[in-house]
Amino acid sequence: MNKKILDSKGSAVNYVSDLLIDAIKNNPSIVLGLATGSTFEDVYAEMARQIKNDKIDLSNVITFNLDEYVDLDKKHQNQSYVYYMNEHFFKWTNINRTNTHFPTDYEDDVALGKEFPEYDEKISIAGKIDIQILGIGRNGHIGFNEPGSSLNSITRCVKLTPSTIQANSRFFDSANDVPKLSVTMGISTIAKLTNKIILVVFGEEKREALQKLLDAKSYDANWPCTILYDYPDLTIVTDFKI
Ligand code: GLP
């Protein structure tokens, strides 16, 4: 486990964006696992700036997003993670949209508990994710794998916990408008179908979740982030001392 404790959010953002840009330059056909949330807004902005300045070609880059809401009402379509990725990143690049993937690409038939092995298979066929960036929820969720997520879970439709609905209500008019369901890569998807993970943890309110990971000796389903306790190539980037 490699820990990068940066002394400010700005330097942490630069560290992560430089790492991703260098990886794209070294491998223009890289497979990236992408995350959303406020954590990554500045990372994508900095990457977009460098991509424009240095005219970096993303036409062969392949991406798989971690998660996506289900059943967003019309009024809140701009809270979808597809919209987020377009606004914060894709539209500033020459990425080929057919190379970008979301776990709701099979949305016709979404219901709680339904699994989407097609998504995991697509990641396998692409040769696994070279670098996955991950945020973390205050309750230790990664993607939308909430407490209770099984070690063997694959991409599937899950229910959001009240604490996640509350945390994400800041992006909606009220907590009632936050979708109750999402589709997320599973715990097993993240652990087995990625080669390198960059976990980005901003804000003291996430310290408890991070500490659970740092102290873990095995997977604790109450804190889904603990799946990373023995992950071979994990870099943790924080903007606070740990
Ligand atoms: C959200 C997303 C996660 C994200 C996390 C942290 O609910 N499903 O993928 O990493 O929670 O979000 P934020 O960066 O806004 O704190």
PDB file of C-alpha atoms and ligand atoms in Angstrom:
ATOM      1  CA  MET A   1       0.000   0.000   0.000  1.00  0.00           C
ATOM      2  CA  ASN A   2       1.413   3.318  -1.094  1.00  0.00           C
ATOM      3  CA  LYS A   3       0.169   6.401   0.792  1.00  0.00           C
ATOM      4  CA  LYS A   4       0.419   9.869  -0.700  1.00  0.00           C
ATOM      5  CA  ILE A   5      -0.473  12.452   1.884  1.00  0.00           C
ATOM      6  CA  LEU A   6      -0.605  15.781   0.132  1.00  0.00           C
ATOM      7  CA  ASP A   7      -0.732  18.963   2.161  1.00  0.00           C
ATOM      8  CA  SER A   8      -3.618  20.485   0.260  1.00  0.00           C
ATOM      9  CA  LYS A   9      -6.481  19.441  -1.944  1.00  0.00           C
ATOM     10  CA  GLY A  10      -4.855  21.331  -4.829  1.00  0.00           C
ATOM     11  CA  SER A  11      -1.635  19.336  -4.679  1.00  0.00           C
ATOM     12  CA  ALA A  12      -3.608  16.092  -4.313  1.00  0.00           C
ATOM     13  CA  VAL A  13      -5.652  16.968  -7.410  1.00  0.00           C
ATOM     14  CA  ASN A  14      -2.433  17.678  -9.351  1.00  0.00           C
ATOM     15  CA  TYR A  15      -0.887  14.421  -8.199  1.00  0.00           C
ATOM     16  CA  VAL A  16      -3.846  12.330  -9.398  1.00  0.00           C
ATOM     17  CA  SER A  17      -4.346  14.182 -12.682  1.00  0.00           C
ATOM     18  CA  ASP A  18      -0.614  14.043 -13.551  1.00  0.00           C
ATOM     19  CA  LEU A  19      -0.562  10.329 -12.797  1.00  0.00           C
ATOM     20  CA  LEU A  20      -3.521   9.703 -15.138  1.00  0.00           C
ATOM     21  CA  ILE A  21      -2.195  11.959 -17.896  1.00  0.00           C
ATOM     22  CA  ASP A  22       1.223  10.246 -17.786  1.00  0.00           C
ATOM     23  CA  ALA A  23      -0.491   6.859 -17.934  1.00  0.00           C
ATOM     24  CA  ILE A  24      -2.474   7.922 -21.030  1.00  0.00           C
ATOM     25  CA  LYS A  25       0.666   9.289 -22.687  1.00  0.00           C
ATOM     26  CA  ASN A  26       2.510   6.007 -21.996  1.00  0.00           C
ATOM     27  CA  ASN A  27      -0.390   3.877 -23.203  1.00  0.00           C
ATOM     28  CA  PRO A  28      -2.810   5.623 -25.584  1.00  0.00           C
ATOM     29  CA  SER A  29      -5.071   2.518 -25.540  1.00  0.00           C
ATOM     30  CA  ILE A  30      -5.254   2.429 -21.747  1.00  0.00           C
ATOM     31  CA  VAL A  31      -8.393   1.083 -20.036  1.00  0.00           C
ATOM     32  CA  LEU A  32      -9.448   3.500 -17.294  1.00  0.00           C
ATOM     33  CA  GLY A  33     -11.984   2.918 -14.528  1.00  0.00           C
ATOM     34  CA  LEU A  34     -13.639   6.236 -13.782  1.00  0.00           C
ATOM     35  CA  ALA A  35     -15.459   7.570 -10.749  1.00  0.00           C
ATOM     36  CA  THR A  36     -17.680  10.581 -10.143  1.00  0.00           C
ATOM     37  CA  GLY A  37     -18.594  12.681  -7.108  1.00  0.00           C
ATOM     38  CA  SER A  38     -17.237  16.021  -6.007  1.00  0.00           C
ATOM     39  CA  THR A  39     -13.842  14.411  -5.306  1.00  0.00           C
ATOM     40  CA  PHE A  40     -13.079  14.126  -9.009  1.00  0.00           C
ATOM     41  CA  GLU A  41     -14.463  17.392 -10.408  1.00  0.00           C
ATOM     42  CA  ASP A  42     -11.134  19.218 -10.074  1.00  0.00           C
ATOM     43  CA  VAL A  43      -9.162  16.167 -11.218  1.00  0.00           C
ATOM     44  CA  TYR A  44     -11.122  16.048 -14.482  1.00  0.00           C
ATOM     45  CA  ALA A  45     -10.824  19.824 -14.919  1.00  0.00           C
ATOM     46  CA  GLU A  46      -7.043  19.649 -14.571  1.00  0.00           C
ATOM     47  CA  MET A  47      -6.829  16.658 -16.911  1.00  0.00           C
ATOM     48  CA  ALA A  48      -8.995  18.461 -19.494  1.00  0.00           C
ATOM     49  CA  ARG A  49      -6.696  21.496 -19.263  1.00  0.00           C
ATOM     50  CA  GLN A  50      -3.585  19.404 -19.914  1.00  0.00           C
ATOM     51  CA  ILE A  51      -5.276  17.404 -22.691  1.00  0.00           C
ATOM     52  CA  LYS A  52      -6.166  20.636 -24.488  1.00  0.00           C
ATOM     53  CA  ASN A  53      -2.760  22.293 -23.948  1.00  0.00           C
ATOM     54  CA  ASP A  54      -0.704  19.275 -24.958  1.00  0.00           C
ATOM     55  CA  LYS A  55      -3.180  18.068 -27.620  1.00  0.00           C
ATOM     56  CA  ILE A  56      -3.309  14.600 -26.058  1.00  0.00           C
ATOM     57  CA  ASP A  57      -5.092  11.998 -28.150  1.00  0.00           C
ATOM     58  CA  LEU A  58      -7.756  10.002 -26.289  1.00  0.00           C
ATOM     59  CA  SER A  59      -9.322   8.404 -29.350  1.00  0.00           C
ATOM     60  CA  ASN A  60      -8.126   4.936 -28.344  1.00  0.00           C
ATOM     61  CA  VAL A  61      -8.684   5.243 -24.577  1.00  0.00           C
ATOM     62  CA  ILE A  62     -11.366   2.924 -23.184  1.00  0.00           C
ATOM     63  CA  THR A  63     -13.327   3.821 -20.050  1.00  0.00           C
ATOM     64  CA  PHE A  64     -15.630   1.992 -17.657  1.00  0.00           C
ATOM     65  CA  ASN A  65     -17.534   4.020 -15.092  1.00  0.00           C
ATOM     66  CA  LEU A  66     -18.058   2.659 -11.626  1.00  0.00           C
ATOM     67  CA  ASP A  67     -21.707   3.369 -11.019  1.00  0.00           C
ATOM     68  CA  GLU A  68     -24.863   5.142 -12.159  1.00  0.00           C
ATOM     69  CA  TYR A  69     -28.232   6.051 -10.703  1.00  0.00           C
ATOM     70  CA  VAL A  70     -31.384   4.242 -11.787  1.00  0.00           C
ATOM     71  CA  ASP A  71     -34.724   5.958 -12.452  1.00  0.00           C
ATOM     72  CA  LEU A  72     -33.623   9.573 -12.266  1.00  0.00           C
ATOM     73  CA  ASP A  73     -36.672  11.762 -12.829  1.00  0.00           C
ATOM     74  CA  LYS A  74     -36.748  14.100 -15.832  1.00  0.00           C
ATOM     75  CA  LYS A  75     -35.997  17.154 -13.724  1.00  0.00           C
ATOM     76  CA  HIS A  76     -32.739  15.673 -12.424  1.00  0.00           C
ATOM     77  CA  GLN A  77     -31.279  14.128 -15.584  1.00  0.00           C
ATOM     78  CA  ASN A  78     -28.315  16.441 -15.126  1.00  0.00           C
ATOM     79  CA  GLN A  79     -27.412  14.451 -11.988  1.00  0.00           C
ATOM     80  CA  SER A  80     -26.764  11.288 -13.989  1.00  0.00           C
ATOM     81  CA  TYR A  81     -23.162  10.146 -14.028  1.00  0.00           C
ATOM     82  CA  VAL A  82     -23.281   9.978 -17.830  1.00  0.00           C
ATOM     83  CA  TYR A  83     -24.085  13.704 -17.789  1.00  0.00           C
ATOM     84  CA  TYR A  84     -21.364  14.338 -15.174  1.00  0.00           C
ATOM     85  CA  MET A  85     -18.725  12.554 -17.265  1.00  0.00           C
ATOM     86  CA  ASN A  86     -19.707  14.424 -20.422  1.00  0.00           C
ATOM     87  CA  GLU A  87     -19.706  17.808 -18.699  1.00  0.00           C
ATOM     88  CA  HIS A  88     -16.565  17.391 -16.596  1.00  0.00           C
ATOM     89  CA  PHE A  89     -14.425  15.349 -18.930  1.00  0.00           C
ATOM     90  CA  PHE A  90     -15.506  13.667 -22.147  1.00  0.00           C
ATOM     91  CA  LYS A  91     -16.639  16.772 -23.998  1.00  0.00           C
ATOM     92  CA  TRP A  92     -13.224  18.403 -23.505  1.00  0.00           C
ATOM     93  CA  THR A  93     -11.448  15.490 -25.194  1.00  0.00           C
ATOM     94  CA  ASN A  94     -11.566  13.558 -28.464  1.00  0.00           C
ATOM     95  CA  ILE A  95     -12.563  10.346 -26.676  1.00  0.00           C
ATOM     96  CA  ASN A  96     -14.608   8.024 -28.850  1.00  0.00           C
ATOM     97  CA  ARG A  97     -18.004   7.746 -27.095  1.00  0.00           C
ATOM     98  CA  THR A  98     -18.340   4.138 -28.211  1.00  0.00           C
ATOM     99  CA  ASN A  99     -15.263   3.435 -26.031  1.00  0.00           C
ATOM    100  CA  THR A 100     -17.008   4.796 -22.901  1.00  0.00           C
ATOM    101  CA  HIS A 101     -19.076   2.384 -20.828  1.00  0.00           C
ATOM    102  CA  PHE A 102     -21.568   2.714 -17.978  1.00  0.00           C
ATOM    103  CA  PRO A 103     -23.066  -0.046 -15.856  1.00  0.00           C
ATOM    104  CA  THR A 104     -26.554   1.027 -16.941  1.00  0.00           C
ATOM    105  CA  ASP A 105     -25.820   0.375 -20.610  1.00  0.00           C
ATOM    106  CA  TYR A 106     -28.210  -2.599 -20.164  1.00  0.00           C
ATOM    107  CA  GLU A 107     -30.863  -0.558 -18.398  1.00  0.00           C
ATOM    108  CA  ASP A 108     -33.926  -2.024 -20.153  1.00  0.00           C
ATOM    109  CA  ASP A 109     -34.533  -4.388 -17.330  1.00  0.00           C
ATOM    110  CA  VAL A 110     -33.200  -2.967 -14.048  1.00  0.00           C
ATOM    111  CA  ALA A 111     -34.563  -4.194 -10.732  1.00  0.00           C
ATOM    112  CA  LEU A 112     -33.103  -4.433  -7.254  1.00  0.00           C
ATOM    113  CA  GLY A 113     -30.634  -7.311  -7.058  1.00  0.00           C
ATOM    114  CA  LYS A 114     -30.420  -7.862 -10.808  1.00  0.00           C
ATOM    115  CA  GLU A 115     -26.872  -8.690 -11.850  1.00  0.00           C
ATOM    116  CA  PHE A 116     -25.168  -7.463 -15.003  1.00  0.00           C
ATOM    117  CA  PRO A 117     -22.425 -10.004 -15.762  1.00  0.00           C
ATOM    118  CA  GLU A 118     -22.252  -8.443 -19.245  1.00  0.00           C
ATOM    119  CA  TYR A 119     -20.479  -5.435 -17.727  1.00  0.00           C
ATOM    120  CA  ASP A 120     -17.845  -7.520 -15.949  1.00  0.00           C
ATOM    121  CA  GLU A 121     -17.382  -9.573 -19.116  1.00  0.00           C
ATOM    122  CA  LYS A 122     -16.828  -6.440 -21.158  1.00  0.00           C
ATOM    123  CA  ILE A 123     -14.132  -5.336 -18.696  1.00  0.00           C
ATOM    124  CA  SER A 124     -12.486  -8.772 -18.951  1.00  0.00           C
ATOM    125  CA  ILE A 125     -12.611  -8.691 -22.748  1.00  0.00           C
ATOM    126  CA  ALA A 126     -10.964  -5.245 -22.693  1.00  0.00           C
ATOM    127  CA  GLY A 127      -8.101  -6.913 -20.779  1.00  0.00           C
ATOM    128  CA  LYS A 128      -9.137  -5.586 -17.305  1.00  0.00           C
ATOM    129  CA  ILE A 129      -8.951  -2.006 -16.067  1.00  0.00           C
ATOM    130  CA  ASP A 130      -5.368  -0.714 -16.048  1.00  0.00           C
ATOM    131  CA  ILE A 131      -6.056   2.068 -13.529  1.00  0.00           C
ATOM    132  CA  GLN A 132      -9.225   2.485 -11.475  1.00  0.00           C
ATOM    133  CA  ILE A 133      -9.794   5.737  -9.612  1.00  0.00           C
ATOM    134  CA  LEU A 134     -12.022   5.434  -6.576  1.00  0.00           C
ATOM    135  CA  GLY A 135     -13.677   7.833  -4.176  1.00  0.00           C
ATOM    136  CA  ILE A 136     -15.140   6.724  -0.877  1.00  0.00           C
ATOM    137  CA  GLY A 137     -18.356   7.388   0.991  1.00  0.00           C
ATOM    138  CA  ARG A 138     -18.455   8.388   4.647  1.00  0.00           C
ATOM    139  CA  ASN A 139     -19.913   4.947   5.392  1.00  0.00           C
ATOM    140  CA  GLY A 140     -17.016   3.287   3.559  1.00  0.00           C
ATOM    141  CA  HIS A 141     -18.887   2.616   0.314  1.00  0.00           C
ATOM    142  CA  ILE A 142     -16.883   2.300  -2.882  1.00  0.00           C
ATOM    143  CA  GLY A 143     -18.877   2.803  -6.052  1.00  0.00           C
ATOM    144  CA  PHE A 144     -22.343   2.276  -4.650  1.00  0.00           C
ATOM    145  CA  ASN A 145     -21.346  -0.879  -2.769  1.00  0.00           C
ATOM    146  CA  GLU A 146     -23.039  -0.081   0.498  1.00  0.00           C
ATOM    147  CA  PRO A 147     -22.374  -1.748   3.879  1.00  0.00           C
ATOM    148  CA  GLY A 148     -23.479  -5.378   3.644  1.00  0.00           C
ATOM    149  CA  SER A 149     -22.094  -5.859   0.121  1.00  0.00           C
ATOM    150  CA  SER A 150     -20.866  -9.376  -0.414  1.00  0.00           C
ATOM    151  CA  LEU A 151     -17.278 -10.197  -1.251  1.00  0.00           C
ATOM    152  CA  ASN A 152     -18.392 -11.992  -4.399  1.00  0.00           C
ATOM    153  CA  SER A 153     -20.722  -9.285  -5.689  1.00  0.00           C
ATOM    154  CA  ILE A 154     -20.487  -8.392  -9.366  1.00  0.00           C
ATOM    155  CA  THR A 155     -22.036  -5.442 -11.200  1.00  0.00           C
ATOM    156  CA  ARG A 156     -25.630  -5.279 -10.003  1.00  0.00           C
ATOM    157  CA  CYS A 157     -28.548  -3.096  -9.030  1.00  0.00           C
ATOM    158  CA  VAL A 158     -28.374  -2.028  -5.369  1.00  0.00           C
ATOM    159  CA  LYS A 159     -30.372   0.061  -2.942  1.00  0.00           C
ATOM    160  CA  LEU A 160     -28.773   3.232  -1.574  1.00  0.00           C
ATOM    161  CA  THR A 161     -28.605   3.572   2.206  1.00  0.00           C
ATOM    162  CA  PRO A 162     -30.337   6.507   3.950  1.00  0.00           C
ATOM    163  CA  SER A 163     -26.901   7.969   4.798  1.00  0.00           C
ATOM    164  CA  THR A 164     -25.808   7.953   1.131  1.00  0.00           C
ATOM    165  CA  ILE A 165     -29.149   9.442   0.060  1.00  0.00           C
ATOM    166  CA  GLN A 166     -28.634  12.147   2.675  1.00  0.00           C
ATOM    167  CA  ALA A 167     -25.012  12.784   1.600  1.00  0.00           C
ATOM    168  CA  ASN A 168     -25.951  13.002  -2.090  1.00  0.00           C
ATOM    169  CA  SER A 169     -29.056  15.133  -1.488  1.00  0.00           C
ATOM    170  CA  ARG A 170     -26.781  18.176  -1.757  1.00  0.00           C
ATOM    171  CA  PHE A 171     -26.927  17.695  -5.529  1.00  0.00           C
ATOM    172  CA  PHE A 172     -30.762  17.536  -5.583  1.00  0.00           C
ATOM    173  CA  ASP A 173     -33.630  19.755  -4.431  1.00  0.00           C
ATOM    174  CA  SER A 174     -34.284  17.398  -1.531  1.00  0.00           C
ATOM    175  CA  ALA A 175     -33.405  13.933  -0.245  1.00  0.00           C
ATOM    176  CA  ASN A 176     -36.732  12.714  -1.704  1.00  0.00           C
ATOM    177  CA  ASP A 177     -35.453  13.434  -5.193  1.00  0.00           C
ATOM    178  CA  VAL A 178     -32.347  11.242  -4.816  1.00  0.00           C
ATOM    179  CA  PRO A 179     -32.855   7.914  -6.644  1.00  0.00           C
ATOM    180  CA  LYS A 180     -33.255   4.912  -4.349  1.00  0.00           C
ATOM    181  CA  LEU A 181     -31.426   2.522  -6.666  1.00  0.00           C
ATOM    182  CA  SER A 182     -28.228   2.441  -8.655  1.00  0.00           C
ATOM    183  CA  VAL A 183     -26.152   0.004 -10.666  1.00  0.00           C
ATOM    184  CA  THR A 184     -22.592  -0.386  -9.433  1.00  0.00           C
ATOM    185  CA  MET A 185     -19.542  -2.471 -10.216  1.00  0.00           C
ATOM    186  CA  GLY A 186     -19.395  -5.093  -7.478  1.00  0.00           C
ATOM    187  CA  ILE A 187     -16.837  -5.680  -4.758  1.00  0.00           C
ATOM    188  CA  SER A 188     -15.463  -8.606  -6.746  1.00  0.00           C
ATOM    189  CA  THR A 189     -15.462  -6.555  -9.974  1.00  0.00           C
ATOM    190  CA  ILE A 190     -13.318  -3.898  -8.324  1.00  0.00           C
ATOM    191  CA  ALA A 191     -10.995  -6.382  -6.621  1.00  0.00           C
ATOM    192  CA  LYS A 192     -10.476  -8.772  -9.511  1.00  0.00           C
ATOM    193  CA  LEU A 193     -10.894  -6.814 -12.736  1.00  0.00           C
ATOM    194  CA  THR A 194      -8.502  -3.931 -12.026  1.00  0.00           C
ATOM    195  CA  ASN A 195      -4.699  -3.853 -12.052  1.00  0.00           C
ATOM    196  CA  LYS A 196      -4.075  -0.655 -10.108  1.00  0.00           C
ATOM    197  CA  ILE A 197      -6.303   1.465  -7.841  1.00  0.00           C
ATOM    198  CA  ILE A 198      -5.937   5.113  -6.838  1.00  0.00           C
ATOM    199  CA  LEU A 199      -8.187   5.775  -3.836  1.00  0.00           C
ATOM    200  CA  VAL A 200      -8.765   9.493  -3.354  1.00  0.00           C
ATOM    201  CA  VAL A 201      -9.996  10.597   0.062  1.00  0.00           C
ATOM    202  CA  PHE A 202     -10.766  14.269   0.577  1.00  0.00           C
ATOM    203  CA  GLY A 203     -12.197  15.648   3.792  1.00  0.00           C
ATOM    204  CA  GLU A 204     -11.951  14.773   7.487  1.00  0.00           C
ATOM    205  CA  GLU A 205     -15.481  13.339   7.429  1.00  0.00           C
ATOM    206  CA  LYS A 206     -14.061  10.345   5.545  1.00  0.00           C
ATOM    207  CA  ARG A 207     -11.290   9.668   8.067  1.00  0.00           C
ATOM    208  CA  GLU A 208     -13.220   6.955   9.927  1.00  0.00           C
ATOM    209  CA  ALA A 209     -13.860   4.996   6.718  1.00  0.00           C
ATOM    210  CA  LEU A 210     -10.223   5.285   5.671  1.00  0.00           C
ATOM    211  CA  GLN A 211      -9.039   4.213   9.129  1.00  0.00           C
ATOM    212  CA  LYS A 212     -11.191   1.051   8.861  1.00  0.00           C
ATOM    213  CA  LEU A 213      -9.354   0.201   5.646  1.00  0.00           C
ATOM    214  CA  LEU A 214      -5.931   0.939   7.152  1.00  0.00           C
ATOM    215  CA  ASP A 215      -6.717  -1.273  10.182  1.00  0.00           C
ATOM    216  CA  ALA A 216      -8.378  -4.121   8.240  1.00  0.00           C
ATOM    217  CA  LYS A 217      -6.940  -7.636   8.310  1.00  0.00           C
ATOM    218  CA  SER A 218      -9.750  -9.110   6.223  1.00  0.00           C
ATOM    219  CA  TYR A 219     -12.837  -7.948   4.315  1.00  0.00           C
ATOM    220  CA  ASP A 220     -15.450  -6.436   6.641  1.00  0.00           C
ATOM    221  CA  ALA A 221     -18.774  -6.079   4.788  1.00  0.00           C
ATOM    222  CA  ASN A 222     -19.778  -3.306   7.228  1.00  0.00           C
ATOM    223  CA  TRP A 223     -17.039  -1.188   5.609  1.00  0.00           C
ATOM    224  CA  PRO A 224     -16.898  -2.116   1.904  1.00  0.00           C
ATOM    225  CA  CYS A 225     -13.656  -0.136   1.383  1.00  0.00           C
ATOM    226  CA  THR A 226     -11.852  -2.834   3.436  1.00  0.00           C
ATOM    227  CA  ILE A 227     -11.821  -5.005   0.293  1.00  0.00           C
ATOM    228  CA  LEU A 228      -8.673  -3.044  -0.556  1.00  0.00           C
ATOM    229  CA  TYR A 229      -6.752  -4.140   2.591  1.00  0.00           C
ATOM    230  CA  ASP A 230      -4.552  -6.577   0.634  1.00  0.00           C
ATOM    231  CA  TYR A 231      -4.959  -5.142  -2.851  1.00  0.00           C
ATOM    232  CA  PRO A 232      -1.573  -5.511  -4.555  1.00  0.00           C
ATOM    233  CA  ASP A 233      -1.239  -2.078  -6.202  1.00  0.00           C
ATOM    234  CA  LEU A 234      -3.134   0.503  -4.168  1.00  0.00           C
ATOM    235  CA  THR A 235      -2.236   4.182  -3.843  1.00  0.00           C
ATOM    236  CA  ILE A 236      -4.194   6.211  -1.295  1.00  0.00           C
ATOM    237  CA  VAL A 237      -4.233   9.967  -1.832  1.00  0.00           C
ATOM    238  CA  THR A 238      -5.499  12.156   0.993  1.00  0.00           C
ATOM    239  CA  ASP A 239      -5.595  15.859   1.759  1.00  0.00           C
ATOM    240  CA  PHE A 240      -5.233  15.207   5.506  1.00  0.00           C
ATOM    241  CA  LYS A 241      -2.649  13.478   7.700  1.00  0.00           C
ATOM    242  CA  ILE A 242      -3.235   9.774   8.393  1.00  0.00           C
TER     243      ILE A 242
HETATM  244  C1  GLP B   1     -20.923   8.684  -4.332  1.00  0.00           C
HETATM  245  C2  GLP B   1     -20.512   7.772  -5.513  1.00  0.00           C
HETATM  246  C3  GLP B   1     -19.147   7.237  -5.320  1.00  0.00           C
HETATM  247  C4  GLP B   1     -18.272   8.362  -4.825  1.00  0.00           C
HETATM  248  C5  GLP B   1     -18.647   8.673  -3.403  1.00  0.00           C
HETATM  249  C6  GLP B   1     -18.010   9.937  -2.853  1.00  0.00           C
HETATM  250  O1  GLP B   1     -22.156   8.398  -3.812  1.00  0.00           O
HETATM  251  N1  GLP B   1     -21.382   6.675  -5.773  1.00  0.00           N
HETATM  252  O2  GLP B   1     -18.674   6.636  -6.518  1.00  0.00           O
HETATM  253  O3  GLP B   1     -16.929   7.981  -4.855  1.00  0.00           O
HETATM  254  O4  GLP B   1     -20.030   8.646  -3.222  1.00  0.00           O
HETATM  255  O5  GLP B   1     -18.590  11.064  -3.403  1.00  0.00           O
HETATM  256  P1  GLP B   1     -17.981  12.531  -3.173  1.00  0.00           P
HETATM  257  O6  GLP B   1     -16.713  12.567  -3.956  1.00  0.00           O
HETATM  258  O7  GLP B   1     -19.000  13.474  -3.751  1.00  0.00           O
HETATM  259  O8  GLP B   1     -17.769  12.695  -1.730  1.00  0.00           O
END
